[in-house]
Short mmCIF file of C-alpha atoms and ligand atoms in Angstrom, two decimals:
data_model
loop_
_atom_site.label_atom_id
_atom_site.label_comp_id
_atom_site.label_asym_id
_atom_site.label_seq_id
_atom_site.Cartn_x
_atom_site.Cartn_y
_atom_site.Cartn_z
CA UNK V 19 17.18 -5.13 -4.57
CA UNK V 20 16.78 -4.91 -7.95
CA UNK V 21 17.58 -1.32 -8.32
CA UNK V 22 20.47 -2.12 -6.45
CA UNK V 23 21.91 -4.23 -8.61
CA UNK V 24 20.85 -1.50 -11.23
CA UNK V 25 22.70 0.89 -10.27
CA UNK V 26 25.78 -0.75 -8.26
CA UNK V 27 27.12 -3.75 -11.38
CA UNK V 28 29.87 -3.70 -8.48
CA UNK V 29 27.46 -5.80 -6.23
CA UNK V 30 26.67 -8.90 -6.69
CA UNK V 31 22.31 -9.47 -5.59
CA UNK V 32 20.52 -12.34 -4.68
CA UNK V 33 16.82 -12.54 -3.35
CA UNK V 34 16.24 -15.60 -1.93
CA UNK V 35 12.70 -16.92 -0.80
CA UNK V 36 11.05 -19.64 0.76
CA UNK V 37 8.57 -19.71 -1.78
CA UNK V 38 9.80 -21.82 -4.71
CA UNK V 39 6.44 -20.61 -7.00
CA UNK V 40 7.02 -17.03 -6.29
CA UNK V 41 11.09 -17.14 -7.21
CA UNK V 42 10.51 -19.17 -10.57
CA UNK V 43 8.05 -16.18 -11.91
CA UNK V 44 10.90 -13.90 -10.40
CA UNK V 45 13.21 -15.50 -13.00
CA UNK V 46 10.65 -15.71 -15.78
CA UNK V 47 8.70 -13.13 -17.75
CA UNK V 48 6.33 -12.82 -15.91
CA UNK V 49 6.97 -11.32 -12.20
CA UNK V 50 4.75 -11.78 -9.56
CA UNK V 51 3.94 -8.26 -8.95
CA UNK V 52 3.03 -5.27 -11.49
CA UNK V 53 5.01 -2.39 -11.15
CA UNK V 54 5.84 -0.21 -14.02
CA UNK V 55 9.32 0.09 -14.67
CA UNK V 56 10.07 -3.07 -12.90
CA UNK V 57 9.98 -5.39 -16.08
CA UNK V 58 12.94 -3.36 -17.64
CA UNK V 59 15.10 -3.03 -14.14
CA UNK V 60 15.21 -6.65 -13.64
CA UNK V 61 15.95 -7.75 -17.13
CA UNK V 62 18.69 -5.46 -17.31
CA UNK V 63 19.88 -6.75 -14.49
CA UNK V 64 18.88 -10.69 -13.94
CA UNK V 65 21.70 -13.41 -14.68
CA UNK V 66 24.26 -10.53 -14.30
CA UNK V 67 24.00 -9.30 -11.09
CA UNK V 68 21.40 -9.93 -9.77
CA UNK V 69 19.76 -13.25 -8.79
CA UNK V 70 16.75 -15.28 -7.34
CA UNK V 71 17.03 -18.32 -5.95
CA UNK V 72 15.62 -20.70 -2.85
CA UNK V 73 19.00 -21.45 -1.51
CA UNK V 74 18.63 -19.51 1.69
CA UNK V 75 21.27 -21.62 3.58
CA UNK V 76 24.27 -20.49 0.58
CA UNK V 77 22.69 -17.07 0.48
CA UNK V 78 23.07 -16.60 4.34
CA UNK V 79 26.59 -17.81 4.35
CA UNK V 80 27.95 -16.22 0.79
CA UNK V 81 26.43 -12.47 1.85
CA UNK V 82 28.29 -9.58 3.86
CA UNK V 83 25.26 -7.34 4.13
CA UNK V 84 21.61 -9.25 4.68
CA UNK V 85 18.46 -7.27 3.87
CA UNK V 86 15.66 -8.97 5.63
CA UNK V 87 12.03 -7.74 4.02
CA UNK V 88 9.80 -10.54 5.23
CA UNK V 89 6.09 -9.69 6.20
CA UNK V 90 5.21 -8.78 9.33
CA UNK V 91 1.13 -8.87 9.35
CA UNK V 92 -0.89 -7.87 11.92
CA UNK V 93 -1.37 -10.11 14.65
CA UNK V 94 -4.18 -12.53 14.09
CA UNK V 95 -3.84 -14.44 17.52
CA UNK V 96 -2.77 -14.20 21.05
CA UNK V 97 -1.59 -10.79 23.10
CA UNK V 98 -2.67 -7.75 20.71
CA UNK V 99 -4.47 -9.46 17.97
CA UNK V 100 -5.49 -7.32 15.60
CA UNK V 101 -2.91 -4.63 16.43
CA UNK V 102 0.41 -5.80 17.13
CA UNK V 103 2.79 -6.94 14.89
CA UNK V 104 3.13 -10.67 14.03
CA UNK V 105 7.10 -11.21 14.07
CA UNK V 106 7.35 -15.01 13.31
CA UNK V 107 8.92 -14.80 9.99
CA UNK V 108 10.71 -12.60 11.18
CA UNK V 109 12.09 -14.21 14.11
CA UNK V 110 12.51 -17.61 12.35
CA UNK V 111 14.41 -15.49 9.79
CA UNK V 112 17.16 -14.21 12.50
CA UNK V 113 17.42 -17.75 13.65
CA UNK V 114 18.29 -19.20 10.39
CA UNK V 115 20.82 -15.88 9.94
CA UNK V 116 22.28 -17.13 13.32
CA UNK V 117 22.57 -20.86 12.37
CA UNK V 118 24.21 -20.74 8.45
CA UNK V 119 25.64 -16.89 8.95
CA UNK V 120 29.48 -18.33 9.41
CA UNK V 121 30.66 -15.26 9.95
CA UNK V 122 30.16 -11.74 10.49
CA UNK V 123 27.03 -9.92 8.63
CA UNK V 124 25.53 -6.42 8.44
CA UNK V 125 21.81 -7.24 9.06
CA UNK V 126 19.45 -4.67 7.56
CA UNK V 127 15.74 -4.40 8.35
CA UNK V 128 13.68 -3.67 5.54
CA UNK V 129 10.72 -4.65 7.11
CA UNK V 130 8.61 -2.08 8.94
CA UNK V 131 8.57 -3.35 12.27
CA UNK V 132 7.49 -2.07 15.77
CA UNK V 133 10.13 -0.20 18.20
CA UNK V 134 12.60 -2.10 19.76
CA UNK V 135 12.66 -5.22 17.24
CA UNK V 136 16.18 -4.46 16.33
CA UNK V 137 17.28 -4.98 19.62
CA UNK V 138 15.41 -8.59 19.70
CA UNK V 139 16.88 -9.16 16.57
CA UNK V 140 20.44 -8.49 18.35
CA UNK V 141 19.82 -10.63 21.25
CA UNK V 142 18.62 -13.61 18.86
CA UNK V 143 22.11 -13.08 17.09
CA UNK V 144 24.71 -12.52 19.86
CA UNK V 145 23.21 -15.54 22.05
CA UNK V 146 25.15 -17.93 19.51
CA UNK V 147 28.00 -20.10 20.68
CA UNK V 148 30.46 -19.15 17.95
CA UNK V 149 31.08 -15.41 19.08
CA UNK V 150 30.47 -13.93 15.69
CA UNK V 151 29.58 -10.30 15.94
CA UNK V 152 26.32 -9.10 14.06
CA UNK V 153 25.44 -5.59 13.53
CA UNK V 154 21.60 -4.68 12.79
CA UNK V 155 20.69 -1.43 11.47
CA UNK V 156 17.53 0.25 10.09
CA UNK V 157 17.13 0.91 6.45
CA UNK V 158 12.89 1.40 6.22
CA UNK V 159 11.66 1.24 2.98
CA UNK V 160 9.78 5.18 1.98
CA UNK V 161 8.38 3.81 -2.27
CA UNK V 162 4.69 3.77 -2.47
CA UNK V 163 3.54 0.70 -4.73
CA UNK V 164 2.30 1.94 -8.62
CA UNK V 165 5.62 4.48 -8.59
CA UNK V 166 7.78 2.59 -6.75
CA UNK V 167 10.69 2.41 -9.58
CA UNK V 168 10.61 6.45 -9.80
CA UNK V 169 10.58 6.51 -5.83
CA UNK V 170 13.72 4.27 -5.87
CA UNK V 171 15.81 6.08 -8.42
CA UNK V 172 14.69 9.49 -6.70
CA UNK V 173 13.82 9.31 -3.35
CA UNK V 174 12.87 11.99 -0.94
CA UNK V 175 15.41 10.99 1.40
CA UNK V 176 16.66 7.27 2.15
CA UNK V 177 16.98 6.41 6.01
CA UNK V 178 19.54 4.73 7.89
CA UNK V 179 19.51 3.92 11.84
CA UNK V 180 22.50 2.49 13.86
CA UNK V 181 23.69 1.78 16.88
CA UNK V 182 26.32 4.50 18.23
CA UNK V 183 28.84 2.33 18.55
CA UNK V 184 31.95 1.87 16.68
CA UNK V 185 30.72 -0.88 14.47
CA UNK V 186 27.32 -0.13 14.24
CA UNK V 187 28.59 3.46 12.76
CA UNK V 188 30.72 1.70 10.47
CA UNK V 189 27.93 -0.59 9.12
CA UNK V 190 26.00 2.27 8.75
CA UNK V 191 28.11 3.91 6.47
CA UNK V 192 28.63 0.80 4.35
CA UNK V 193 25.15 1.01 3.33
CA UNK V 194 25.56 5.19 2.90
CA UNK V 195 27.85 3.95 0.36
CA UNK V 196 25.57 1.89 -1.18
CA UNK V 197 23.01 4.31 -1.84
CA UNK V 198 25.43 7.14 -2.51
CA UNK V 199 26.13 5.66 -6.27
CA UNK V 200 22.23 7.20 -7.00
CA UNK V 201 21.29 9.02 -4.06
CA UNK V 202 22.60 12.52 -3.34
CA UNK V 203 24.51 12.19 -0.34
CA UNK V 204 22.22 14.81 1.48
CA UNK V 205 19.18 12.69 0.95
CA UNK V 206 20.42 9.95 3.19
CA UNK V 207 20.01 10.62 6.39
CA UNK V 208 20.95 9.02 9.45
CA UNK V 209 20.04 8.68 12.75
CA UNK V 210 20.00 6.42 16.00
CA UNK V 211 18.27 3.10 15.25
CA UNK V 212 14.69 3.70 17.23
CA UNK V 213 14.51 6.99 15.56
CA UNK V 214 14.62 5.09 12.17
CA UNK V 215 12.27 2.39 13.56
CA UNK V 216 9.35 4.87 14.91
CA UNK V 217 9.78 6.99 11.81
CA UNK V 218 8.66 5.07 9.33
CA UNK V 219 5.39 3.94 11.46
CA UNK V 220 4.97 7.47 11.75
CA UNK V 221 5.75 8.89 8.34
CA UNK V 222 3.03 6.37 6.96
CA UNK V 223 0.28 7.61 9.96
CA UNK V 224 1.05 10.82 9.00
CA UNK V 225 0.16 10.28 5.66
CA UNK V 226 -3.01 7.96 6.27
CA UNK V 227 -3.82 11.21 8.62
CA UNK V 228 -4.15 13.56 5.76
CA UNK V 229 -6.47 11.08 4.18
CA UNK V 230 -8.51 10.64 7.37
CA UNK V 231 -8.76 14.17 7.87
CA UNK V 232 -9.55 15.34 4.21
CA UNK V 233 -12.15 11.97 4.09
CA UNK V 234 -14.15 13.23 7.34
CA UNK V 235 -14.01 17.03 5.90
CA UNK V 236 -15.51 15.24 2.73
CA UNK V 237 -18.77 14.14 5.04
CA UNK V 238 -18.93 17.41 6.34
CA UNK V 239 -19.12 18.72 2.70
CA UNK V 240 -22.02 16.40 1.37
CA UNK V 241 -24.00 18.38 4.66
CA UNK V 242 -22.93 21.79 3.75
CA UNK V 243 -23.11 21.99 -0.50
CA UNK V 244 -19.19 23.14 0.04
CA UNK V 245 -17.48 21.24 -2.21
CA UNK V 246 -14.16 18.98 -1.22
CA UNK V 247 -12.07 19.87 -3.71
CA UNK V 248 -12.37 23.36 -3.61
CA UNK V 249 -11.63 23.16 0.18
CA UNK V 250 -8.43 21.24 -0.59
CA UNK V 251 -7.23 23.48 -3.09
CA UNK V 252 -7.37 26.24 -0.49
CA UNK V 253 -5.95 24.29 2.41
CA UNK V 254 -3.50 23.24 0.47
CA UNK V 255 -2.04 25.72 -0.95
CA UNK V 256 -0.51 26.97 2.77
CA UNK V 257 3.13 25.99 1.98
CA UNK V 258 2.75 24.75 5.51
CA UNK V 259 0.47 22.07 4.37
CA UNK V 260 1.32 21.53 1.09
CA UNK V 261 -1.33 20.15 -1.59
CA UNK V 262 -0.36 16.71 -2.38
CA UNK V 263 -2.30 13.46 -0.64
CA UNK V 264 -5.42 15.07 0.06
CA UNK V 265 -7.65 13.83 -2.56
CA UNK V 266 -10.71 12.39 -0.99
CA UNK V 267 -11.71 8.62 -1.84
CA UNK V 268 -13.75 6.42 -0.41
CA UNK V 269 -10.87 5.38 2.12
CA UNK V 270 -7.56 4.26 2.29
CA UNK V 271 -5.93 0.51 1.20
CA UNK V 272 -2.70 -1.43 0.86
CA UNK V 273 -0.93 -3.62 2.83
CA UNK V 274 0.69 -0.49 5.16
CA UNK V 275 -1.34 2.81 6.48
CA UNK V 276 -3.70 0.12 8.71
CA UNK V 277 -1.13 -2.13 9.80
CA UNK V 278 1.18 0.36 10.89
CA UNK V 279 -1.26 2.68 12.58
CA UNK V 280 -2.67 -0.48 14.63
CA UNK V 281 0.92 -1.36 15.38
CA UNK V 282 1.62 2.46 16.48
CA UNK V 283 -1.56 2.37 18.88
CA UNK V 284 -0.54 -0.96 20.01
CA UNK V 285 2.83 0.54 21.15
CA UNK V 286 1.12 3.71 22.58
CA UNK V 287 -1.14 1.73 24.73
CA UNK V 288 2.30 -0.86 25.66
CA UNK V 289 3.84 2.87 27.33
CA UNK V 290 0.32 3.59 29.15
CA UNK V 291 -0.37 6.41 26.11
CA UNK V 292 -3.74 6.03 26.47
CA UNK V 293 -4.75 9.62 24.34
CA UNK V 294 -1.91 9.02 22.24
CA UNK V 295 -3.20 5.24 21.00
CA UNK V 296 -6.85 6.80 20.57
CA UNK V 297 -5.55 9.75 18.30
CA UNK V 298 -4.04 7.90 15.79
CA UNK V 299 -7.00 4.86 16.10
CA UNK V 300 -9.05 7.68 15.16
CA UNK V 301 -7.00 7.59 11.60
CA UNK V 302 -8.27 4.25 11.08
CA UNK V 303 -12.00 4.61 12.16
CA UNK V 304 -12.64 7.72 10.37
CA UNK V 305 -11.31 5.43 7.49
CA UNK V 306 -13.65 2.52 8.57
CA UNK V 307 -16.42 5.42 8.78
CA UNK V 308 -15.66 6.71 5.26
CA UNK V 309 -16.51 2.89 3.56
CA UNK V 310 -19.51 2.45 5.33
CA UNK V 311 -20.54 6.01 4.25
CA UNK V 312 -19.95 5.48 0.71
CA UNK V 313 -22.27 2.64 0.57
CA UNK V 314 -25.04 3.86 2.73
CA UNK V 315 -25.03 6.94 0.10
CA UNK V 316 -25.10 4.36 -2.85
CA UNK V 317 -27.97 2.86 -0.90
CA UNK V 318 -30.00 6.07 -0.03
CA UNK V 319 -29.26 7.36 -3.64
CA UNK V 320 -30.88 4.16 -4.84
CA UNK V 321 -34.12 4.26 -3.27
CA UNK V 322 -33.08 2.08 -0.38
CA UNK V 323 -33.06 -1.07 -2.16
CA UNK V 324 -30.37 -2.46 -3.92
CA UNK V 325 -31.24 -6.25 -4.05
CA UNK V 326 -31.17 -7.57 -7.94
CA UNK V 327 -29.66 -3.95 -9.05
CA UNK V 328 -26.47 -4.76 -11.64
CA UNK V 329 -23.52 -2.55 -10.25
CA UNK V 330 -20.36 -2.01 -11.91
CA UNK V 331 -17.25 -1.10 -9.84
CA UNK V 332 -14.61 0.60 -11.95
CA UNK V 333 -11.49 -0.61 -10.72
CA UNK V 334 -10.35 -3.02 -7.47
CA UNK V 335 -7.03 -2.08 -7.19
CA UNK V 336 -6.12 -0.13 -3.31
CA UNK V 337 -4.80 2.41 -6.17
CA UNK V 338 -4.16 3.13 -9.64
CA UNK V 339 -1.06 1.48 -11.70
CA UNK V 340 -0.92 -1.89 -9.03
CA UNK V 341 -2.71 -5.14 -9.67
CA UNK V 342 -2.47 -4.88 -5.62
CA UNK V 343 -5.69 -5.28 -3.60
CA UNK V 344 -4.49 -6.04 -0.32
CA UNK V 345 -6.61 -3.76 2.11
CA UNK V 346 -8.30 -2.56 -0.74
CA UNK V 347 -11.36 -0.19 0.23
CA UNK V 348 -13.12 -1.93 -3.18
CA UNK V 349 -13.05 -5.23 -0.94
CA UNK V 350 -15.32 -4.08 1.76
CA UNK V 351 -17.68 -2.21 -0.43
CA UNK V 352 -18.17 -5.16 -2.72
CA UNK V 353 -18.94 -7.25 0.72
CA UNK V 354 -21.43 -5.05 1.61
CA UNK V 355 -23.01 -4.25 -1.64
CA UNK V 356 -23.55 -8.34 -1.74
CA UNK V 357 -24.90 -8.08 1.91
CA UNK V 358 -27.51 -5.86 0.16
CA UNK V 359 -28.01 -8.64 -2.78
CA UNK V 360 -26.66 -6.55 -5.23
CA UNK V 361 -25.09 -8.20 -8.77
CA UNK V 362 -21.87 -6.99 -9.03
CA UNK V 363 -19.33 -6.68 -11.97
CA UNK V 364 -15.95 -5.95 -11.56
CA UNK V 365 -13.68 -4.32 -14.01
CA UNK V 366 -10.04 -3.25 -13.03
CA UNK V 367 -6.48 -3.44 -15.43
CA UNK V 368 -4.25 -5.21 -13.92
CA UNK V 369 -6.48 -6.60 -10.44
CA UNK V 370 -8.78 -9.03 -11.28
CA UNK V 371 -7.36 -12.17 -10.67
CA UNK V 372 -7.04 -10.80 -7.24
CA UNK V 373 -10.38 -9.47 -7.12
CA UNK V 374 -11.44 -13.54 -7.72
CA UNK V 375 -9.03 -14.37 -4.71
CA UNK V 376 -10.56 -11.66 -2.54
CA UNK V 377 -14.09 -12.46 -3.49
CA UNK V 378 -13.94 -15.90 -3.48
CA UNK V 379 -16.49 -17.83 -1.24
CA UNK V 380 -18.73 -14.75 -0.97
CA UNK V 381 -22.15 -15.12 -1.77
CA UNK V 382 -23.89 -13.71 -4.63
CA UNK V 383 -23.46 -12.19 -8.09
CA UNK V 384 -20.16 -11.77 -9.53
CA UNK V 385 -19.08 -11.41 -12.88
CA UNK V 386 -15.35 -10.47 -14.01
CA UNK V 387 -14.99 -8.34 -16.83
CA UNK V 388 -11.64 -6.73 -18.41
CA UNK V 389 -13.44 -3.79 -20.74
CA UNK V 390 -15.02 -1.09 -18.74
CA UNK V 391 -17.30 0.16 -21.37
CA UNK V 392 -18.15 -3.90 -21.60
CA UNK V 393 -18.34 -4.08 -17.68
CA UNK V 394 -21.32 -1.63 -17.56
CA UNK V 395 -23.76 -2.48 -20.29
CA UNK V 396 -26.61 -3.64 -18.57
CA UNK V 397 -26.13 -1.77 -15.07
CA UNK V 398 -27.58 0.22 -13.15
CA UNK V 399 -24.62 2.01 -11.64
CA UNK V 400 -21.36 2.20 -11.81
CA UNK V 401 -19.47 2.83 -9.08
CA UNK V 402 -15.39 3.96 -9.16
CA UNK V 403 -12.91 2.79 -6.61
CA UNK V 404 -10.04 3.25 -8.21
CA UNK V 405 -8.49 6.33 -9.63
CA UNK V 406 -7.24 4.84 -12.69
CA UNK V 407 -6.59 7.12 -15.82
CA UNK V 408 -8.53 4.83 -18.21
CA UNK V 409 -11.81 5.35 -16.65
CA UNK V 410 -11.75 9.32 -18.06
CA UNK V 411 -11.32 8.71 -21.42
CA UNK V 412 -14.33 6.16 -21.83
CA UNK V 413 -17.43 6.93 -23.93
CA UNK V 414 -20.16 7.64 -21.42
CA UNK V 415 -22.94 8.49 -23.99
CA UNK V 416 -22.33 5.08 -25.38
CA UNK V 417 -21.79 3.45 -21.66
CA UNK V 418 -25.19 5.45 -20.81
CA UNK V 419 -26.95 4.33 -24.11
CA UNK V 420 -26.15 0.50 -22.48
CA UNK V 421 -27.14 1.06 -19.02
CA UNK V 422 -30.58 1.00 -17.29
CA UNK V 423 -32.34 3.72 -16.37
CA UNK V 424 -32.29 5.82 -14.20
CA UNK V 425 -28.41 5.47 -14.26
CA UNK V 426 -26.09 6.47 -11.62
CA UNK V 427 -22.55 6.97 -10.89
CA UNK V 428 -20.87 7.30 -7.67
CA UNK V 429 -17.62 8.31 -8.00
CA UNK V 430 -15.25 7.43 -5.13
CA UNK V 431 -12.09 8.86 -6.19
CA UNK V 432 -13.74 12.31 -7.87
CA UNK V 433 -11.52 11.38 -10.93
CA UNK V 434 -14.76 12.22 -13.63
CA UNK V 435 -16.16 15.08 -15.58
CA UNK V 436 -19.18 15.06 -13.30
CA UNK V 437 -21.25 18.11 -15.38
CA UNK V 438 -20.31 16.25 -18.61
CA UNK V 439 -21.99 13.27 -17.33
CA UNK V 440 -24.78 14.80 -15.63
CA UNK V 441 -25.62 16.04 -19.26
CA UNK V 442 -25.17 12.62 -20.63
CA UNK V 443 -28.08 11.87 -18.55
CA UNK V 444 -26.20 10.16 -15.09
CA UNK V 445 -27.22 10.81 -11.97
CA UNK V 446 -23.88 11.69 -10.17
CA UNK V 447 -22.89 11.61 -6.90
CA UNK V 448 -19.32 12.43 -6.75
CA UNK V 449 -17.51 12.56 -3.23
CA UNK V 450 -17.89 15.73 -0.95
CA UNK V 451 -19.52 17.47 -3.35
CA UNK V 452 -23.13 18.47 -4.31
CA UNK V 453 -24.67 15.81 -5.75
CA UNK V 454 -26.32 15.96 -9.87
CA UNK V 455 -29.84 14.29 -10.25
CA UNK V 456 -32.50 14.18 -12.70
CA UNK V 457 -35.50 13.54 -10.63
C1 LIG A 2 2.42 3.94 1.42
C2 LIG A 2 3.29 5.19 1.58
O1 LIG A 2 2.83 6.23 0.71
C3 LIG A 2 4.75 4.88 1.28
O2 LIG A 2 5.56 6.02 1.54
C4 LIG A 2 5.19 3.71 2.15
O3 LIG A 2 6.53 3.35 1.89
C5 LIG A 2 4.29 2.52 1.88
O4 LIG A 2 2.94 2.87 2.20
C6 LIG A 2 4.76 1.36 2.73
O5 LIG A 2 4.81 1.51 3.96
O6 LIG A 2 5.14 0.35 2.17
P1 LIG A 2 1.28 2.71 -0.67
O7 LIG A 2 0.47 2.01 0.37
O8 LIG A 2 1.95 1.90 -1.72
O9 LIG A 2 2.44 3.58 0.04
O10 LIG A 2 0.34 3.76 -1.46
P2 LIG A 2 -0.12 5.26 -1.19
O11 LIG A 2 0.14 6.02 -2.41
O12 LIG A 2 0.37 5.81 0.08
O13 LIG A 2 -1.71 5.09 -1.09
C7 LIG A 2 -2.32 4.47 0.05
C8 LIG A 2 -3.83 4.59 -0.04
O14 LIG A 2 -4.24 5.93 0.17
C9 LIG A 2 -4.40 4.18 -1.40
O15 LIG A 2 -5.57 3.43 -1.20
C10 LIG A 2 -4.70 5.50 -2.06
O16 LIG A 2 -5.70 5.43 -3.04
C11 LIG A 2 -5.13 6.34 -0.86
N1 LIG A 2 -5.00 7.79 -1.06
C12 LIG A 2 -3.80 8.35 -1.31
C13 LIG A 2 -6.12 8.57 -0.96
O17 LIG A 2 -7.23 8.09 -0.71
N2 LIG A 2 -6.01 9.93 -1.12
C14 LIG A 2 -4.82 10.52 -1.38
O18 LIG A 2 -4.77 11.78 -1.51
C15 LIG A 2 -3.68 9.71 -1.48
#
């Protein structure tokens, strides 16, 4: 919204929220999220066009086009718990459209939601008593989090599903118009409105599916002495491929790939797709497989034991340049490495008050600590989850000097100079690659 109002002064923005906390920071200087570029967009933009408020009743009424973007988390209860998606705020969003609407609105979903929720959305609207008309489309949102201002301003392609008929092609090309004051008209594309529904569940499996598949190649490296990277390179450099997203790591995070995978099988196995739900819950288990993995190697790599060793984990972030840890891989492998009555210390930029949240309640040895170099004095590993830049720069003779001996780095994100610090005196066990030990 905010780079709408960016780039449109024409249009007059408000984001409205039930959340009175989360809409004050929006208006202060200090947003709720950390996003670079985002600072600059919105106070460019705030008090002029574009504004954040809790009046969702004036909002509903005042607007001609309604983006609705509230979260739809996986199902924690009842029919398809676990996999299907939870749609009360979403539902209880389209009734309060219905009730204070007053008149006729172009409802976009911003949301990523399962097949077919337009049309629910539809029937929620039209069964009012007033006869005002409501036409829903599909807008899904493509920005990854960490580059999301860049993604915004240049998108790959911005997507827009209808319905076919007269007004649902008009509103359609309403919001064309919108994004045509940035977006080269040939990079909005349109389509029917399931079309725009199923392809954003599927654009992000087929992009958790690269990471899957590159992550389970990465296992089959650490058996073979081939080496990950090397294999990458070469796979990706078939134009039909294409090299970008297959990095290995010790699994995929964020608040999307899982959900939407779960919420694809869930709708495979509603149409009786039996193969087609286990394909794609193959994504996430091979992900699942890839966490465990990484610390079973930490453990093996460690003698087996791990109970009273100090380890370090460089960065808790899902990925670099977000303070985001929903989903975050780093969650599960702290978990564990507690299980194993490990001390941990966590270092990350921008993530550790959510690392607290995250961690709270769990039992054992945590310590929070902003300085990397700072964060691993003392340890006797250090282990990176996320591939932020800071972590190659630091001094790892002095960071060795501080640690216990042996030392040992695992490096989830294969982001290091791993010779350098072999010579340093690390043991080094990057991902999908031969490891480097002293003994
Ligand atoms: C993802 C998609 O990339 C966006 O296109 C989509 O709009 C978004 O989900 C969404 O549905 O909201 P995001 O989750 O922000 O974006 O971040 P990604 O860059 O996709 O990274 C996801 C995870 O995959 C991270 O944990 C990242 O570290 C990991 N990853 C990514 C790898 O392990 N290897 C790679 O080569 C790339």
């Amino acid at each position: 919204m905010a780079m709408i109002a960016y780039k449109c002064p024409q249009y007059k923005v408000t984001v409205v929220d039930i959340n009175p906390a989360r809409i004050e920071r929006w208006n202060s200087d200090d947003l709720p999220i950390y996003e670079p570029g985002l600072d600059e967009i919105v106070k460019a933009t705030r008090g002029k066009n574009l504004f954040f408020n809790t009046d969702i009743e004036k909002a509903l009424k005042e607007a001609e086009i309604i983006f609705v973007s509230v979260n739809t988390p996986t199902k924690t209860f009842g029919a398809g718990a676990g996999m299907a998606a939870d749609l009360q705020y979403w539902e209880k969003t389209a009734l309060q459209i219905r009730q204070y609407a007053g008149s006729h609105k172009i409802i976009v979903e911003k949301s990523t939601l399962p097949v077919k929720t337009a049309l629910a959305m539809e029937r929620i609207l039209t069964s009012n008593e007033n006869g005002i008309h409501f036409d829903v489309v599909s807008n899904p949102e493509f920005l990854a989090e960490g580059t999301a201002v860049k993604d915004l301003e240049d998108p790959d392609r911005v997507l827009i599903g209808s319905r076919q008929t007269p007004s649902g092609l008009k509103a359609r090309q309403e919001l064309v118009e919108i994004y045509a004051n940035w977006v080269p008209r040939e990079r909005i594309i349109t389509s029917n409105i399931w079309s725009s529904e199923l392809s954003k569940l599927v654009a992000n499996a087929f992009l958790a599916q690269r990471i899957s598949s590159i992550n389970s190649i990465s296992a089959l490296c650490e058996c073979t002495d081939a080496d990950i990277t090397e294999v990458a390179r070469a796979v990706g450099l078939d134009s039909r491929v294409g090299d970008k997203f297959l990095n290995a790591s010790i699994g995929f995070g964020g608040s999307c790939f899982k959900k939407d995978i779960l919420n694809l099988v869930y709708l495979c196995r509603h149409y009786g797709l039996e193969q087609v739900a286990d394909y794609w819950e193959g994504v996430v288990k091979i992900n699942d497989f890839q966490k465990v993995r990484f610390v079973l190697n930490m453990l093996g790599a460690m003698f087996n034991t791990l109970a009273e060793r100090r380890i370090c984990l460089f960065g808790f972030a899902f990925k670099a340049n977000t303070g985001d840890t929903r989903e975050s891989p780093a969650i599960f492998i702290a978990e564990r490495l507690l299980e194993e009555k490990a001390e941990l210390v966590i270092t990350d930029p921008e993530a550790l008050n959510n690392a607290k949240i995250d961690l709270d309640g769990m039992n054992g040895k945590i310590s929070y600590v902003e300085d990397p170099s700072k964060a691993a004095e003392g340890c006797d590993a250090i282990a990176v989850m996320t591939e932020w830049e800071i972590y190659r720069g630091l001094n790892y003779e002095e960071i060795y000097k501080s640690m216990c001996k042996p030392a040992f780095i695992f490096d989830g994100r294969n982001i290091l100079d791993h010779n350098r610090l072999f010579e340093i005196g690390f043991n080094v066990f990057p991902l999908g690659k031969p490891h480097l030990t002293h003994f």
